[in-house]
mmCIF file of C-alpha atoms in Angstrom:
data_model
loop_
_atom_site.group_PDB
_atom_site.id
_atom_site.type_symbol
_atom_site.label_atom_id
_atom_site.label_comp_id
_atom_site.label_asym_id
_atom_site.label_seq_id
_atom_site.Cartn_x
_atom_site.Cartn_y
_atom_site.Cartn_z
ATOM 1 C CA UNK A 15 0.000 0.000 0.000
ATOM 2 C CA UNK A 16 1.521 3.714 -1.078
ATOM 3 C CA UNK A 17 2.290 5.539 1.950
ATOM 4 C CA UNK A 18 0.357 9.183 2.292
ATOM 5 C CA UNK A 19 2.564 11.163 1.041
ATOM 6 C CA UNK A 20 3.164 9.210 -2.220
ATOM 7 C CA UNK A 21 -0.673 9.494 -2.716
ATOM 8 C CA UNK A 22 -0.626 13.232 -1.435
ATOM 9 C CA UNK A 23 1.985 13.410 -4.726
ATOM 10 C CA UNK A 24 0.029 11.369 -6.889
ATOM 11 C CA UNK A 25 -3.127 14.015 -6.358
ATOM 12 C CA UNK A 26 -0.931 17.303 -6.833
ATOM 13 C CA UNK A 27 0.718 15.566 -10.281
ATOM 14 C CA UNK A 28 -2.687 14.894 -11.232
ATOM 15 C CA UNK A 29 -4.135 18.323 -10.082
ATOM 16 C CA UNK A 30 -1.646 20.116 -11.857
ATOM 17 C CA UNK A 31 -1.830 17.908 -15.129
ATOM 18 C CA UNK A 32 -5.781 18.231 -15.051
ATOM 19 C CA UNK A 33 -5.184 22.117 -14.514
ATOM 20 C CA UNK A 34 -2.921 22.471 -18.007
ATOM 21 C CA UNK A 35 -5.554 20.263 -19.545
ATOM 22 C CA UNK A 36 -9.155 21.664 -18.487
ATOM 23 C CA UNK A 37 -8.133 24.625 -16.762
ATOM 24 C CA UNK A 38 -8.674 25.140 -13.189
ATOM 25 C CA UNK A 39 -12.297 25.960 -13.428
ATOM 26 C CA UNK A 40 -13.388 22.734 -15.035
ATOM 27 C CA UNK A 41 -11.047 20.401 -13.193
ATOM 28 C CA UNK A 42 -13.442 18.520 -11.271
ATOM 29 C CA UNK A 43 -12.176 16.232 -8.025
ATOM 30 C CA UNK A 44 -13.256 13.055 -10.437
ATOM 31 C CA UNK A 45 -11.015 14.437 -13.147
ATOM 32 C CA UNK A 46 -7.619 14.621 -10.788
ATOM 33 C CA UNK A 47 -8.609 11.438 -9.324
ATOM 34 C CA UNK A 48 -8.770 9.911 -12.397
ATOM 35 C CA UNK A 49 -6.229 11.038 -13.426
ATOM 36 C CA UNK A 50 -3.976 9.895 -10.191
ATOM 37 C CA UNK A 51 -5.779 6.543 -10.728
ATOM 38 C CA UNK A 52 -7.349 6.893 -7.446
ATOM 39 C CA UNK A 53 -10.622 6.697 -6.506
ATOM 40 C CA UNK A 54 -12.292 10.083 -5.454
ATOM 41 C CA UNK A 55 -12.671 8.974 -1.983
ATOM 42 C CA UNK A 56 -9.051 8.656 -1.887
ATOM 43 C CA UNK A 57 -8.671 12.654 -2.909
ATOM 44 C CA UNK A 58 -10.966 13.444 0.185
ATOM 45 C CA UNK A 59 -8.829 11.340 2.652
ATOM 46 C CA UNK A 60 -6.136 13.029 1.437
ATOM 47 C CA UNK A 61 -7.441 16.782 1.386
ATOM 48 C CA UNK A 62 -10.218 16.843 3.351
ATOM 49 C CA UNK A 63 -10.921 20.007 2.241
ATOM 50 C CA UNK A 64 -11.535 18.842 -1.433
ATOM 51 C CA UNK A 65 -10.771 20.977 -4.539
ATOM 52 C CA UNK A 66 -9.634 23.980 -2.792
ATOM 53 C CA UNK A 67 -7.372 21.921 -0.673
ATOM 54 C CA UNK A 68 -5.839 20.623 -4.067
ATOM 55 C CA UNK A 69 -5.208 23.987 -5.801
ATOM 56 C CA UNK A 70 -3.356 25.193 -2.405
ATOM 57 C CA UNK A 71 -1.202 22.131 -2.531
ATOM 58 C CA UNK A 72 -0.276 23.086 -6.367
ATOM 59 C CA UNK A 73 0.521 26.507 -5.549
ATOM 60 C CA UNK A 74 2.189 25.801 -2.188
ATOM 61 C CA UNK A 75 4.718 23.585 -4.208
ATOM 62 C CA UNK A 76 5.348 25.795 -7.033
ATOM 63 C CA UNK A 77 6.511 28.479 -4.273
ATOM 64 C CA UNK A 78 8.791 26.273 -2.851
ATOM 65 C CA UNK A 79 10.362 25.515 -5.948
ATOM 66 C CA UNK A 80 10.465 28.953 -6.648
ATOM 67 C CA UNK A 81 11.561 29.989 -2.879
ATOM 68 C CA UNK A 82 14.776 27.583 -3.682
ATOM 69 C CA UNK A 83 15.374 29.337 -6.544
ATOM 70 C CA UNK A 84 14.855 32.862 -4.071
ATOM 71 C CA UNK A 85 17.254 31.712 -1.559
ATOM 72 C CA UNK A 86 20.268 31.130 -4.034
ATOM 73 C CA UNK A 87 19.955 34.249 -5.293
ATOM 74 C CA UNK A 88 19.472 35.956 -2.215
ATOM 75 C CA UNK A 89 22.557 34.880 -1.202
ATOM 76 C CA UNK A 90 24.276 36.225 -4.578
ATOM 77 C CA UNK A 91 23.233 39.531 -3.921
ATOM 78 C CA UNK A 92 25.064 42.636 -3.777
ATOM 79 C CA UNK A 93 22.741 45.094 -1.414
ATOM 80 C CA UNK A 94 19.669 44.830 0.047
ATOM 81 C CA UNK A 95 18.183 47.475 -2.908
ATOM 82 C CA UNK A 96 19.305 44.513 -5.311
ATOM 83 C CA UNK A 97 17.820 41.701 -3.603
ATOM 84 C CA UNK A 98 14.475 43.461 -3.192
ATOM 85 C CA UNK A 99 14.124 44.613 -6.987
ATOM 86 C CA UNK A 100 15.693 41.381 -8.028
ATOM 87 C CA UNK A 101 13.608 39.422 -6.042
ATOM 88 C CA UNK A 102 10.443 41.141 -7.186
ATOM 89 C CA UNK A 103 11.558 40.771 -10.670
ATOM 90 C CA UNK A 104 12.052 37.580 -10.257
ATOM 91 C CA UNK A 105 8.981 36.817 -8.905
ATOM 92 C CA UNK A 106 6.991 37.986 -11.333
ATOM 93 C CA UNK A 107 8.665 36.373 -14.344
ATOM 94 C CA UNK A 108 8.860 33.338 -12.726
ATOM 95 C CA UNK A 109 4.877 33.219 -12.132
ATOM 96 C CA UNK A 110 4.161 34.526 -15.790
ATOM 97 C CA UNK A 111 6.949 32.275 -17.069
ATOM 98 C CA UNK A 112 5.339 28.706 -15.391
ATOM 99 C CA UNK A 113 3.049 27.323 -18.054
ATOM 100 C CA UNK A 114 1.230 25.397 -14.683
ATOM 101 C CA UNK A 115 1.548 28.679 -12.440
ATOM 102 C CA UNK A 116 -0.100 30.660 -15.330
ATOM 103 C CA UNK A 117 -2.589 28.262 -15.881
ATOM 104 C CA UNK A 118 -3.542 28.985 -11.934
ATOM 105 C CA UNK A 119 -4.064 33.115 -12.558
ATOM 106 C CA UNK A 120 -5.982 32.811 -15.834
ATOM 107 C CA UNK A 121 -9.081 34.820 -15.852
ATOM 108 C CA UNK A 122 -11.136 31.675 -15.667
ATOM 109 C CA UNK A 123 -9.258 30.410 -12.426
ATOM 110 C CA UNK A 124 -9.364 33.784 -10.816
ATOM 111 C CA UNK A 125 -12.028 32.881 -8.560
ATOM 112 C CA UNK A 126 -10.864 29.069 -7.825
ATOM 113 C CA UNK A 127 -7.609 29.970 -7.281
ATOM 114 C CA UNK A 128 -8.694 32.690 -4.966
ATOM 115 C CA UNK A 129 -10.500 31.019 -2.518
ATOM 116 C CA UNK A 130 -7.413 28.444 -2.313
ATOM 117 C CA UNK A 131 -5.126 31.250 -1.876
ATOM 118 C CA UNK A 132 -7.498 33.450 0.627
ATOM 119 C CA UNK A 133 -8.080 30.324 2.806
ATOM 120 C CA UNK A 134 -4.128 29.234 2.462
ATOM 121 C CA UNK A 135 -2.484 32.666 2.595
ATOM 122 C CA UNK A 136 -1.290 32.385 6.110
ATOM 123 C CA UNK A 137 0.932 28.931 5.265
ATOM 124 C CA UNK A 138 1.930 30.905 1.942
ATOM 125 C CA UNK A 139 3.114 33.775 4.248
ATOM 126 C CA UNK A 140 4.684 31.533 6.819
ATOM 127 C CA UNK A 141 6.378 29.387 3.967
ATOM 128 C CA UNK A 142 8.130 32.594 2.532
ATOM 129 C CA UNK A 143 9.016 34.255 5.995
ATOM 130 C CA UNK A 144 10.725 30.809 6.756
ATOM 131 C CA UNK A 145 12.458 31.252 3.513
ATOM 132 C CA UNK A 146 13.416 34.504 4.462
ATOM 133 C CA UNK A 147 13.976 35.216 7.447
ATOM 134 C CA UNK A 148 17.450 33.849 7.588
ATOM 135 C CA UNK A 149 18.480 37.010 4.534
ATOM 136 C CA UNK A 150 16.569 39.075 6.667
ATOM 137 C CA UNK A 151 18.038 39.116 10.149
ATOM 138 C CA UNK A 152 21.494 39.215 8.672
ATOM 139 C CA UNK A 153 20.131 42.565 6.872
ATOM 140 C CA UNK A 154 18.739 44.054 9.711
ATOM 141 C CA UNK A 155 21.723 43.205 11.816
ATOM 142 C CA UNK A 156 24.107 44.847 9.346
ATOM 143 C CA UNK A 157 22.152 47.501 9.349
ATOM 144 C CA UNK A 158 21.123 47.434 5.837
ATOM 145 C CA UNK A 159 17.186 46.505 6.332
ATOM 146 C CA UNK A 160 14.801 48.450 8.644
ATOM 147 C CA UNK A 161 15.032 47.685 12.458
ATOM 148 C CA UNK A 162 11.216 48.227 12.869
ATOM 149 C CA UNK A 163 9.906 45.901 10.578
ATOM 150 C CA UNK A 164 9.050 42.584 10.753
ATOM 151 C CA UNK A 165 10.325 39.683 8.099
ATOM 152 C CA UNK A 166 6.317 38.476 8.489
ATOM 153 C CA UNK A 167 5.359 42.203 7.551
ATOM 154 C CA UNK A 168 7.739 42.470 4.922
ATOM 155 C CA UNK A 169 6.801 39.607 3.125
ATOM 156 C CA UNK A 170 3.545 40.309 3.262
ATOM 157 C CA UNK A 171 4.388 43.678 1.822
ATOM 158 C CA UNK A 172 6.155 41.936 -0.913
ATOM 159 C CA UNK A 173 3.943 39.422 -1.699
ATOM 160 C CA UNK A 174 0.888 42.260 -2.367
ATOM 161 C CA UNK A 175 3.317 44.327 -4.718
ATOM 162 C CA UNK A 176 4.397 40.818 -6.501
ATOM 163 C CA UNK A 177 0.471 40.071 -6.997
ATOM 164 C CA UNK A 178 -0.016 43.118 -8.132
ATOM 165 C CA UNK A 179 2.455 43.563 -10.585
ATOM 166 C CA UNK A 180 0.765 40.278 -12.019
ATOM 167 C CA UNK A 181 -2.131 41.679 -12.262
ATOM 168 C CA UNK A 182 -1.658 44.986 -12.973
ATOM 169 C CA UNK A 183 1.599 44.528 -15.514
ATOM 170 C CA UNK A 184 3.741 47.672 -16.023
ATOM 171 C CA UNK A 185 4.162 48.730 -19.231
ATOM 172 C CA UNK A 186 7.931 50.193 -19.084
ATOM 173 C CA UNK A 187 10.757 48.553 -16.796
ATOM 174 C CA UNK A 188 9.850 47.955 -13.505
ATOM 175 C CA UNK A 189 13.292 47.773 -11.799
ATOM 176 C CA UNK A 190 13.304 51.864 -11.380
ATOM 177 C CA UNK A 191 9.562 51.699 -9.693
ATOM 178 C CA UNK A 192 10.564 49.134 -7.606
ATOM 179 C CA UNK A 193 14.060 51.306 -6.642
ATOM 180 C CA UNK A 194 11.933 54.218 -6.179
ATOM 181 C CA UNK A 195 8.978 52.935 -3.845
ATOM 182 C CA UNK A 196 9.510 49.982 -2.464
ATOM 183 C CA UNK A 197 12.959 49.933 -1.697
ATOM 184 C CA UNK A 198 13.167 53.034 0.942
ATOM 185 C CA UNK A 199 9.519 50.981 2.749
ATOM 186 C CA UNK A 200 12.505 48.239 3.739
ATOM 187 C CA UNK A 201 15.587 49.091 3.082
ATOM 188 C CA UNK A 202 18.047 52.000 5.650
ATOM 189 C CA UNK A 203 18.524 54.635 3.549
ATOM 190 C CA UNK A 204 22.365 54.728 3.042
#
């Protein structure tokens, strides 16, 4: 018998197939089970909370993989300013560059992937504060990053400009907005 967390794999691979295929919208619990060769009871032993359950799972992964990819190039960077814009940047292509990720913000998803997101955004803002936190103490204790914010605050700072940026796209260069604005809300001015 698979263990739980083999299965719990099984669903999200299926999920996130079913997504690229139907779109979030029509991806039914039958379709990703299914698809995982499972039986739909199986999905609801899995994620009790059903569908909504399933897209967080998708999207939780996808930010670790791209919270890896964060935390290398944190450590790369020159300044604080650079890490901030960088990491924005960043952000934002990688979302709009994952076929899968995309497939999670099209207009037909919006609301699906909402509710996953609204009802998961306190893991997703634990997940990336635990990601971060290590760049940001060292910041803060050389001085470079704010004393009176918090890493939780910050990234919840960040992630709202990120989201926005998605949906709101700029149509020039971002990388002088994000100098201009967001870097003095973290960063000591030098």
């Amino acid at each position: 018998m698979p263990q739980a967390t083999d299965v719990r794999v099984r669903i999200v691979n299926a999920a996130e197939e079913c997504f690229a295929r139907y779109g979030v919208a029509k991806t039914t619990v039958e379709d990703i089970a299914a698809s995982a060769g499972l039986s739909r009871a199986t999905v609801y032993r899995s994620f009790a909370g059903g569908r909504d359950e399933v897209i967080l799972a998708v999207v939780l992964r996808d930010l670790r993989r791209f919270l890896d990819r964060l935390s290398g190039r944190l450590r790369d960077e020159r300044s604080v300013p650079d890490a901030i814009v960088e990491g924005v940047v960043d952000a934002v292509a990688f979302i709009r560059g994952e076929p899968h990720v995309a497939a999670l913000l099209a207009p037909d998803a919006a609301g699906h992937t909402q509710a996953a997101v609204v009802g998961g955004a306190e893991r997703l803002l634990h997940l990336c504060s635990d990601y971060v936190r290590p760049y940001f103490g060292a910041a803060q204790r050389a001085g470079t990053l704010r004393a009176d914010i918090t890493v939780e605050g910050a990234v919840e700072f960040l992630f709202r400009i990120i989201s926005s940026m998605i949906v709101m796209p700029r149509e020039d260069e971002p990388r002088e907005f994000l100098r201009t604005y967001v870097v003095p809300a973290l960063a000591e001015s030098s």
